[in-house]
């Protein structure tokens, strides 16, 4: 049984090397492929088409491959401004990270991916035998998936499994009292623009980690719901400004105490580069809720 969030699990997010030596399942190989192999797999992903482009510079100042306009088969006629910007800034693949000790994907204990009801946009409540709802400040998360091996075309038809802790830093399916809950976990299929959206609550902060959201990218919905091969395993870093605002609100008292103890640079997942490619863009307020967005190149 995992330790309470205020005393981090001793094996929590210790990195890919640790996961490789401890997580043994039919999915282990797919989950921890290197970035280069993930890109090769992405070349076979649905929605991927060849494209030519010129070099550009992303908002982070990193050279990025700018693809030619995606074909009609890859993206809809009403491509969003978010997608247009994502394509222009594409070129750096999302860093591969540990799935942590609480993935709920069959690699470390229970498997929610094969459960009926896991494919959903609103992940705030449990499904199946429980209908409990996780309380907290509303958060909408949108990921834009791009195929780096095919000119940064949208990964239409790919799938994302996302999960995170509740406002007290606890994980459903694992922490004491939450073993029969599966809220804050769900799967979505990418649309024609390569985008998936989840409605959830703002995660809490616990000792030893910067506030984050875990996710896995699959080649297709069938792969996701069958716990199949994974194209990418990574995490979304939440912004300091939004965290300070949320953790000052009612219900996040433990997060307010834990948050100052870990910085992006000291975090054992984001610390190597400060989460530059995983830091979400976040807008909103405690009263109205927040919206977070991240471009995910695989």
Short mmCIF file of C-alpha atoms in Angstrom, two decimals:
data_model
loop_
_atom_site.label_atom_id
_atom_site.label_comp_id
_atom_site.label_asym_id
_atom_site.label_seq_id
_atom_site.Cartn_x
_atom_site.Cartn_y
_atom_site.Cartn_z
CA UNK A 1 0.00 0.00 0.00
CA UNK A 2 1.53 3.38 -1.01
CA UNK A 3 2.48 5.88 1.66
CA UNK A 4 0.32 9.00 2.11
CA UNK A 5 1.10 11.85 -0.31
CA UNK A 6 2.50 14.05 2.46
CA UNK A 7 5.24 11.41 2.78
CA UNK A 8 6.16 10.61 -0.83
CA UNK A 9 6.33 7.01 -1.94
CA UNK A 10 10.04 6.03 -1.78
CA UNK A 11 9.88 4.83 -5.39
CA UNK A 12 7.89 7.77 -6.73
CA UNK A 13 9.02 8.98 -10.15
CA UNK A 14 12.62 7.89 -9.76
CA UNK A 15 13.02 7.85 -13.51
CA UNK A 16 13.11 5.60 -16.52
CA UNK A 17 16.06 3.52 -15.34
CA UNK A 18 14.24 2.58 -12.15
CA UNK A 19 11.02 1.80 -14.02
CA UNK A 20 12.87 -0.42 -16.47
CA UNK A 21 14.23 -2.50 -13.61
CA UNK A 22 10.97 -2.77 -11.68
CA UNK A 23 7.94 -2.62 -13.97
CA UNK A 24 7.55 -5.93 -15.78
CA UNK A 25 4.49 -6.44 -17.99
CA UNK A 26 3.48 -7.03 -21.57
CA UNK A 27 3.67 -3.25 -22.00
CA UNK A 28 7.09 -2.54 -20.50
CA UNK A 29 8.97 -2.36 -23.80
CA UNK A 30 6.48 -0.04 -25.46
CA UNK A 31 6.24 2.29 -22.48
CA UNK A 32 9.91 3.09 -22.26
CA UNK A 33 11.07 3.37 -25.85
CA UNK A 34 13.60 6.12 -26.42
CA UNK A 35 12.61 9.30 -28.17
CA UNK A 36 14.19 8.18 -31.44
CA UNK A 37 12.26 4.91 -31.53
CA UNK A 38 9.08 6.72 -30.55
CA UNK A 39 9.49 8.98 -33.56
CA UNK A 40 9.90 5.96 -35.81
CA UNK A 41 6.72 4.47 -34.44
CA UNK A 42 4.97 7.79 -34.90
CA UNK A 43 5.76 7.58 -38.60
CA UNK A 44 3.22 4.78 -38.79
CA UNK A 45 0.65 6.72 -36.81
CA UNK A 46 -2.79 7.49 -38.19
CA UNK A 47 -3.13 10.88 -39.81
CA UNK A 48 0.58 11.10 -40.61
CA UNK A 49 1.52 12.36 -44.08
CA UNK A 50 4.83 13.43 -45.54
CA UNK A 51 5.50 17.13 -45.59
CA UNK A 52 8.32 19.50 -46.38
CA UNK A 53 9.12 22.56 -44.40
CA UNK A 54 11.65 25.21 -43.54
CA UNK A 55 13.45 25.93 -40.33
CA UNK A 56 11.87 28.29 -37.82
CA UNK A 57 12.33 29.18 -34.17
CA UNK A 58 9.90 28.23 -31.43
CA UNK A 59 8.77 30.49 -28.60
CA UNK A 60 11.44 28.87 -26.47
CA UNK A 61 14.11 29.94 -28.95
CA UNK A 62 14.73 26.41 -30.20
CA UNK A 63 15.00 25.68 -33.93
CA UNK A 64 11.82 23.96 -35.05
CA UNK A 65 10.72 22.31 -38.25
CA UNK A 66 7.82 24.19 -39.80
CA UNK A 67 5.70 21.81 -41.83
CA UNK A 68 3.88 22.54 -45.03
CA UNK A 69 0.15 22.94 -44.62
CA UNK A 70 -1.31 19.59 -43.49
CA UNK A 71 -3.40 17.74 -46.03
CA UNK A 72 -7.17 17.73 -45.79
CA UNK A 73 -6.96 14.12 -44.67
CA UNK A 74 -4.78 15.08 -41.73
CA UNK A 75 -6.60 18.13 -40.45
CA UNK A 76 -10.00 19.69 -40.75
CA UNK A 77 -10.75 22.82 -42.75
CA UNK A 78 -11.32 24.66 -39.47
CA UNK A 79 -7.85 24.17 -38.00
CA UNK A 80 -7.66 26.06 -34.73
CA UNK A 81 -5.18 28.86 -34.03
CA UNK A 82 -3.73 26.54 -31.39
CA UNK A 83 -2.99 23.92 -34.04
CA UNK A 84 -1.52 26.46 -36.44
CA UNK A 85 0.85 27.71 -33.76
CA UNK A 86 1.70 24.17 -32.66
CA UNK A 87 2.75 23.22 -36.18
CA UNK A 88 4.87 26.38 -36.49
CA UNK A 89 6.67 25.56 -33.23
CA UNK A 90 6.97 21.82 -33.80
CA UNK A 91 10.35 20.12 -33.93
CA UNK A 92 11.34 19.10 -30.41
CA UNK A 93 9.87 15.81 -29.25
CA UNK A 94 8.19 15.66 -25.86
CA UNK A 95 10.65 14.33 -23.26
CA UNK A 96 10.08 10.71 -22.27
CA UNK A 97 9.37 10.45 -18.54
CA UNK A 98 8.53 7.89 -15.91
CA UNK A 99 4.89 6.86 -15.55
CA UNK A 100 5.42 6.86 -11.78
CA UNK A 101 4.13 4.27 -9.31
CA UNK A 102 0.42 5.02 -9.81
CA UNK A 103 -0.26 4.65 -13.56
CA UNK A 104 -3.28 2.37 -13.33
CA UNK A 105 -2.40 1.02 -16.78
CA UNK A 106 -1.51 -2.54 -15.83
CA UNK A 107 2.23 -1.89 -15.64
CA UNK A 108 2.16 -1.52 -11.86
CA UNK A 109 -0.91 -3.16 -10.40
CA UNK A 110 -4.48 -2.34 -11.48
CA UNK A 111 -5.45 -1.65 -15.10
CA UNK A 112 -8.17 0.91 -15.78
CA UNK A 113 -7.55 0.96 -19.54
CA UNK A 114 -9.49 -2.24 -20.11
CA UNK A 115 -12.47 -1.07 -18.05
CA UNK A 116 -15.70 -0.07 -19.78
CA UNK A 117 -16.20 3.65 -19.28
CA UNK A 118 -12.58 4.80 -19.33
CA UNK A 119 -13.05 6.54 -22.69
CA UNK A 120 -14.47 9.89 -21.60
CA UNK A 121 -13.77 13.60 -21.67
CA UNK A 122 -14.91 14.49 -18.15
CA UNK A 123 -12.70 12.60 -15.72
CA UNK A 124 -13.76 14.28 -12.49
CA UNK A 125 -15.92 11.37 -11.32
CA UNK A 126 -15.36 7.65 -10.89
CA UNK A 127 -17.20 5.22 -13.16
CA UNK A 128 -18.32 1.64 -12.72
CA UNK A 129 -19.09 0.63 -9.14
CA UNK A 130 -18.50 4.15 -7.78
CA UNK A 131 -19.73 7.57 -8.81
CA UNK A 132 -17.68 9.65 -6.36
CA UNK A 133 -16.50 13.01 -7.66
CA UNK A 134 -13.13 14.63 -7.03
CA UNK A 135 -13.62 18.14 -5.69
CA UNK A 136 -11.47 21.04 -6.77
CA UNK A 137 -11.01 24.06 -9.02
CA UNK A 138 -12.16 23.19 -12.58
CA UNK A 139 -9.42 22.62 -15.16
CA UNK A 140 -9.74 21.90 -18.88
CA UNK A 141 -6.63 20.34 -20.44
CA UNK A 142 -6.05 20.31 -24.21
CA UNK A 143 -3.13 18.47 -25.81
CA UNK A 144 -2.19 18.97 -29.48
CA UNK A 145 -0.45 15.87 -30.83
CA UNK A 146 1.98 16.26 -33.74
CA UNK A 147 3.91 13.66 -35.75
CA UNK A 148 7.51 14.83 -35.91
CA UNK A 149 8.53 12.13 -38.38
CA UNK A 150 5.93 13.26 -40.91
CA UNK A 151 6.39 17.01 -41.10
CA UNK A 152 4.56 17.80 -37.86
CA UNK A 153 1.17 16.80 -39.18
CA UNK A 154 -1.55 16.29 -36.56
CA UNK A 155 -1.80 12.80 -35.11
CA UNK A 156 -5.48 12.36 -35.92
CA UNK A 157 -6.83 9.12 -34.49
CA UNK A 158 -4.11 8.75 -31.87
CA UNK A 159 -5.23 8.36 -28.25
CA UNK A 160 -4.17 9.79 -24.91
CA UNK A 161 -4.54 8.32 -21.45
CA UNK A 162 -4.27 11.05 -18.79
CA UNK A 163 -4.22 10.75 -15.00
CA UNK A 164 -3.25 12.84 -11.98
CA UNK A 165 -3.67 13.18 -8.23
CA UNK A 166 -6.60 14.87 -6.48
CA UNK A 167 -6.40 18.19 -4.66
CA UNK A 168 -4.92 16.46 -1.61
CA UNK A 169 -2.18 14.82 -3.64
CA UNK A 170 -3.74 11.34 -3.58
CA UNK A 171 -4.15 8.94 -6.50
CA UNK A 172 -7.28 6.94 -7.18
CA UNK A 173 -6.88 3.14 -7.39
CA UNK A 174 -3.80 3.25 -5.11
CA UNK A 175 -3.94 5.50 -2.05
CA UNK A 176 -5.60 4.42 1.18
CA UNK A 177 -9.37 4.74 0.93
CA UNK A 178 -9.26 5.33 -2.84
CA UNK A 179 -8.56 1.80 -4.08
CA UNK A 180 -12.14 1.49 -5.34
CA UNK A 181 -12.13 4.90 -7.04
CA UNK A 182 -10.94 5.60 -10.59
CA UNK A 183 -11.60 9.31 -10.94
CA UNK A 184 -9.07 11.66 -12.55
CA UNK A 185 -8.26 9.00 -15.17
CA UNK A 186 -9.51 8.79 -18.73
CA UNK A 187 -8.81 8.20 -22.41
CA UNK A 188 -9.61 10.42 -25.38
CA UNK A 189 -9.11 10.01 -29.15
CA UNK A 190 -7.42 12.83 -31.05
CA UNK A 191 -9.65 14.68 -33.51
CA UNK A 192 -8.71 15.73 -37.05
CA UNK A 193 -6.55 18.49 -35.55
CA UNK A 194 -4.66 16.02 -33.38
CA UNK A 195 -6.27 17.47 -30.27
CA UNK A 196 -7.68 15.83 -27.14
CA UNK A 197 -9.44 17.63 -24.30
CA UNK A 198 -10.09 16.52 -20.73
CA UNK A 199 -12.31 18.20 -18.16
CA UNK A 200 -10.91 17.68 -14.69
CA UNK A 201 -9.85 19.50 -11.51
CA UNK A 202 -6.60 21.26 -10.72
CA UNK A 203 -4.19 18.72 -9.16
CA UNK A 204 -2.77 19.26 -5.73
CA UNK A 205 0.88 19.44 -4.69
CA UNK A 206 2.65 16.84 -2.59
CA UNK A 207 6.18 16.69 -1.20
CA UNK A 208 8.91 15.82 -3.65
CA UNK A 209 7.14 16.74 -6.90
CA UNK A 210 6.21 19.84 -8.84
CA UNK A 211 2.45 19.83 -9.67
CA UNK A 212 1.92 17.76 -12.79
CA UNK A 213 -0.37 15.62 -14.94
CA UNK A 214 0.73 12.27 -16.36
CA UNK A 215 -0.14 11.11 -19.86
CA UNK A 216 0.59 8.35 -22.35
CA UNK A 217 0.16 8.65 -26.13
CA UNK A 218 -1.00 5.60 -28.08
CA UNK A 219 -1.05 5.03 -31.82
CA UNK A 220 -4.78 4.38 -31.77
CA UNK A 221 -7.80 4.07 -29.50
CA UNK A 222 -7.65 0.29 -29.87
CA UNK A 223 -4.09 0.30 -28.55
CA UNK A 224 -5.05 2.50 -25.63
CA UNK A 225 -8.04 0.46 -24.46
CA UNK A 226 -6.14 -2.80 -24.89
CA UNK A 227 -3.13 -1.44 -22.97
CA UNK A 228 -1.07 -1.76 -26.12
CA UNK A 229 2.18 -0.21 -27.29
CA UNK A 230 2.85 3.37 -26.23
CA UNK A 231 4.34 6.09 -28.46
CA UNK A 232 5.23 8.45 -25.62
CA UNK A 233 5.07 8.65 -21.82
CA UNK A 234 5.40 12.13 -20.38
CA UNK A 235 4.07 14.69 -17.92
CA UNK A 236 2.57 18.17 -18.04
CA UNK A 237 4.10 20.75 -15.70
CA UNK A 238 1.69 23.32 -14.30
CA UNK A 239 2.66 26.98 -14.00
CA UNK A 240 3.81 28.62 -10.78
CA UNK A 241 1.37 31.53 -11.11
CA UNK A 242 -1.69 29.30 -11.50
CA UNK A 243 -0.56 26.99 -8.69
CA UNK A 244 -0.19 29.89 -6.27
CA UNK A 245 -3.68 31.14 -7.11
CA UNK A 246 -5.34 27.72 -6.84
CA UNK A 247 -3.52 26.65 -3.68
CA UNK A 248 -4.66 29.81 -1.91
CA UNK A 249 -8.28 28.66 -2.31
CA UNK A 250 -10.37 26.48 0.00
CA UNK A 251 -9.70 22.74 -0.18
CA UNK A 252 -6.06 23.05 -1.20
CA UNK A 253 -4.63 23.73 2.26
CA UNK A 254 -2.18 20.80 2.16
CA UNK A 255 -1.03 21.85 -1.32
CA UNK A 256 -0.36 25.37 -0.07
CA UNK A 257 2.03 23.91 2.49
CA UNK A 258 3.71 21.43 0.11
CA UNK A 259 4.06 23.59 -3.00
CA UNK A 260 6.91 25.87 -1.79
CA UNK A 261 9.08 22.86 -0.93
CA UNK A 262 9.81 21.82 -4.53
CA UNK A 263 10.82 23.97 -7.49
CA UNK A 264 10.85 23.14 -11.18
CA UNK A 265 14.64 22.96 -11.07
CA UNK A 266 14.72 20.69 -8.03
CA UNK A 267 11.94 18.40 -9.33
CA UNK A 268 13.39 14.99 -10.24
CA UNK A 269 11.38 14.84 -13.48
CA UNK A 270 11.39 18.39 -14.84
CA UNK A 271 14.62 19.53 -13.20
CA UNK A 272 17.02 18.62 -16.00
CA UNK A 273 15.63 21.34 -18.29
CA UNK A 274 13.14 23.19 -16.11
CA UNK A 275 10.23 21.55 -17.91
CA UNK A 276 10.70 23.87 -20.90
CA UNK A 277 8.94 21.48 -23.30
CA UNK A 278 6.35 20.29 -20.80
CA UNK A 279 5.24 23.54 -19.18
CA UNK A 280 1.61 24.17 -20.07
CA UNK A 281 0.12 27.48 -21.11
CA UNK A 282 -2.55 28.23 -18.50
CA UNK A 283 -5.26 30.88 -18.41
CA UNK A 284 -8.26 31.47 -16.15
CA UNK A 285 -9.09 32.07 -12.51
CA UNK A 286 -10.19 30.21 -9.41
CA UNK A 287 -13.73 31.51 -9.83
CA UNK A 288 -14.07 30.73 -13.54
CA UNK A 289 -11.79 27.70 -13.75
CA UNK A 290 -8.59 27.24 -15.72
CA UNK A 291 -7.64 26.08 -19.20
CA UNK A 292 -4.27 24.44 -19.85
CA UNK A 293 -2.73 23.67 -23.23
CA UNK A 294 0.41 21.84 -24.36
CA UNK A 295 1.86 20.90 -27.74
CA UNK A 296 3.01 17.28 -27.74
CA UNK A 297 5.41 16.31 -30.54
CA UNK A 298 6.13 12.59 -30.84
#
